[in-house]
């Protein structure tokens, strides 16, 4: 494969062609389903309480502001409950990556949405934390850095999702109402095909799945979130200026709360979990027990604030 030529203003991309294993998981699960069936992965046997309501559709939503550890909490909760994981931030990040890499003006909402639609974003459900893939234009014309693999069609764009340029664009791009409409429709379609889900994002319980079986709003003070993010960054060798991180978290919160479309808010009936003083294990354990209690002792009941 020829080496991709990368314009100097764009980071080198590490897209790789991917072949999606077609049939994903069946839309309904029989009571005998092994946990590994619904949440594949090396740790799946480690379930302590067993899968939640095996054979039934269960949607659990986790909303909350940036840097609350929602993604890792959702991943671990899904594993423990034998559910699949939908990380919707990845979808907005994919939209930002496509916008940058296809050279689209991020203010041109119509062009952004058309490009994301054409890219047919899809998760590879054969993995516990599904990578996200997109169809890139043939030949890679106008695609920064992916000229070498542009002709292959579907590519894994997961490696792009945490890049600084994507991180910088994702919040403004997630404000575009037309893009949100597209993403919401995609997420609802995913839930039809994968009805046993822990889904996390800013709007999952409030706008996308208001009728979810259990809705959580996971929260921590901005200072605690900044300290956690700084520690994570330090561990990964990334910039860890806590004051700068705090400022970024506060401005992202303000933007997410103020946007007119699907603003960040506590969904009606959500269980609010303040993780400021909780360890990761304590937080996940609390969510797991709450979900099991809600759906075990009063199956199908809505949740209430608490
Ligand atoms: O959770 P995250 O940092 O990967 O999310 C990336 C961005 O996408 C963040 O700015 C919030 C936005 N987002 C959103 O608006 N709605 C969602 N359901 C998920 C993420």
Coordinates of C-alpha atoms in Angstrom, one line a residue, residues 28-197:
X28 CA -33.7 -10.5 20.3
X29 CA -32.0 -12.8 22.8
X30 CA -33.1 -16.0 24.1
X31 CA -33.2 -16.6 27.9
X32 CA -30.2 -18.9 27.6
X33 CA -27.9 -16.4 26.0
X34 CA -24.5 -16.5 27.5
X35 CA -23.3 -13.1 28.8
X36 CA -20.5 -13.1 26.2
X37 CA -23.2 -13.1 23.5
X38 CA -24.5 -9.7 24.4
X39 CA -21.3 -8.1 25.6
X40 CA -18.5 -9.9 23.9
X41 CA -15.0 -9.4 25.3
X42 CA -12.3 -11.1 27.3
X43 CA -13.8 -10.1 30.7
X44 CA -17.4 -11.0 29.9
X45 CA -17.3 -14.2 32.0
X46 CA -16.4 -12.1 35.0
X47 CA -20.1 -11.1 35.5
X48 CA -21.0 -11.4 39.1
X49 CA -24.7 -10.9 39.1
X50 CA -25.3 -12.4 35.6
X51 CA -26.9 -10.6 32.7
X52 CA -29.7 -8.3 33.5
X53 CA -33.1 -9.5 32.3
X54 CA -31.7 -12.0 29.8
X55 CA -33.8 -12.3 26.7
X56 CA -35.4 -8.9 27.1
X57 CA -34.7 -5.5 25.6
X58 CA -33.1 -3.2 28.2
X59 CA -31.9 0.4 27.5
X60 CA -29.9 2.1 30.3
X61 CA -28.9 5.6 29.6
X62 CA -26.0 7.6 31.1
X63 CA -26.1 11.3 30.6
X64 CA -23.8 13.9 32.1
X65 CA -21.2 16.5 31.5
X66 CA -17.7 16.2 30.1
X67 CA -15.0 14.3 32.0
X68 CA -17.2 12.5 34.5
X69 CA -15.8 9.2 33.4
X70 CA -19.1 8.3 31.7
X71 CA -17.4 6.3 29.0
X72 CA -15.5 4.0 31.3
X73 CA -18.4 3.8 33.7
X74 CA -20.7 2.8 30.8
X75 CA -18.3 0.3 29.5
X76 CA -17.9 -1.4 32.9
X77 CA -21.6 -1.3 33.6
X78 CA -22.4 -2.8 30.2
X79 CA -19.9 -5.6 30.9
X80 CA -21.3 -6.4 34.4
X81 CA -24.9 -6.4 33.2
X82 CA -24.3 -8.3 30.0
X83 CA -25.4 -5.4 27.8
X84 CA -23.9 -3.9 24.7
X85 CA -22.3 -0.5 24.8
X86 CA -23.2 2.6 22.7
X87 CA -20.7 5.5 23.1
X88 CA -22.4 8.3 21.3
X89 CA -19.6 10.8 21.8
X90 CA -17.7 8.6 19.3
X91 CA -20.3 9.3 16.7
X92 CA -19.9 13.1 17.1
X93 CA -16.1 12.7 17.2
X94 CA -16.4 10.7 13.9
X95 CA -18.4 13.6 12.4
X96 CA -15.7 16.0 13.5
X97 CA -12.9 13.8 12.1
X98 CA -14.7 13.5 8.7
X99 CA -15.3 17.2 8.6
X100 CA -11.6 17.9 9.1
X101 CA -10.3 15.1 6.9
X102 CA -12.7 15.8 4.0
X103 CA -11.8 19.5 4.1
X104 CA -15.4 20.6 4.8
X105 CA -16.2 24.0 6.3
X106 CA -17.5 23.1 9.8
X107 CA -19.9 26.1 9.6
X108 CA -21.5 24.6 6.5
X109 CA -24.0 22.4 8.3
X110 CA -25.5 21.0 5.1
X111 CA -22.1 19.9 3.8
X112 CA -21.2 18.4 7.2
X113 CA -24.4 16.4 7.4
X114 CA -24.2 15.3 3.8
X115 CA -20.7 14.0 4.4
X116 CA -21.6 12.2 7.6
X117 CA -24.6 10.7 5.9
X118 CA -22.5 9.5 3.0
X119 CA -19.9 8.0 5.3
X120 CA -22.6 5.6 6.7
X121 CA -21.1 5.5 10.2
X122 CA -21.2 2.0 11.7
X123 CA -20.0 0.3 14.8
X124 CA -18.2 -3.0 14.6
X125 CA -20.3 -4.9 17.1
X126 CA -18.0 -7.9 17.1
X127 CA -16.0 -6.1 19.8
X128 CA -17.0 -5.2 23.4
X129 CA -16.1 -1.5 22.8
X130 CA -17.1 -1.2 19.2
X131 CA -14.8 0.7 16.9
X132 CA -16.4 3.1 14.5
X133 CA -16.1 2.9 10.8
X134 CA -17.0 5.1 7.9
X135 CA -17.1 4.9 4.1
X136 CA -14.5 7.3 2.7
X137 CA -14.6 8.7 -0.8
X138 CA -13.0 6.5 -3.5
X139 CA -9.5 7.6 -4.4
X140 CA -9.3 9.8 -1.4
X141 CA -9.7 13.0 -3.3
X142 CA -9.6 15.9 -0.9
X143 CA -9.1 13.6 2.0
X144 CA -6.1 14.8 4.0
X145 CA -3.7 11.9 4.6
X146 CA -5.9 9.0 3.6
X147 CA -5.1 9.1 -0.1
X148 CA -3.3 5.8 0.2
X149 CA -6.3 4.0 1.6
X150 CA -9.0 6.3 0.2
X151 CA -9.9 3.7 -2.4
X152 CA -10.7 1.0 0.1
X153 CA -14.2 2.2 1.0
X154 CA -15.0 1.4 4.7
X155 CA -12.2 2.4 7.1
X156 CA -11.8 2.3 10.9
X157 CA -11.7 5.9 12.0
X158 CA -11.4 5.1 15.7
X159 CA -7.7 6.1 15.9
X160 CA -8.7 9.6 14.9
X161 CA -11.3 10.2 17.6
X162 CA -9.1 11.5 20.4
X163 CA -6.8 13.6 18.2
X164 CA -6.4 17.2 19.4
X165 CA -7.9 18.7 16.2
X166 CA -11.0 16.4 16.5
X167 CA -11.2 17.3 20.2
X168 CA -11.2 20.9 19.3
X169 CA -13.9 20.7 16.7
X170 CA -16.3 18.2 18.2
X171 CA -18.1 20.4 20.7
X172 CA -19.0 23.2 18.1
X173 CA -20.0 20.6 15.6
X174 CA -22.2 18.8 18.0
X175 CA -24.2 22.0 18.3
X176 CA -25.5 21.7 14.7
X177 CA -29.2 20.8 14.9
X178 CA -29.2 19.0 11.6
X179 CA -26.3 16.8 12.6
X180 CA -28.0 16.1 16.0
X181 CA -31.1 15.0 14.1
X182 CA -29.1 12.6 12.0
X183 CA -27.2 11.2 15.0
X184 CA -30.4 10.7 17.0
X185 CA -32.0 8.8 14.1
X186 CA -28.9 6.7 13.8
X187 CA -28.8 6.0 17.6
X188 CA -32.5 5.0 17.7
X189 CA -31.9 2.7 14.7
X190 CA -28.9 1.1 16.5
X191 CA -31.1 0.5 19.5
X192 CA -33.6 -1.4 17.4
X193 CA -30.9 -3.7 16.1
X194 CA -29.2 -3.9 19.5
X195 CA -32.0 -3.6 22.1
X196 CA -29.8 -4.5 25.1
X197 CA -27.8 -1.4 25.5

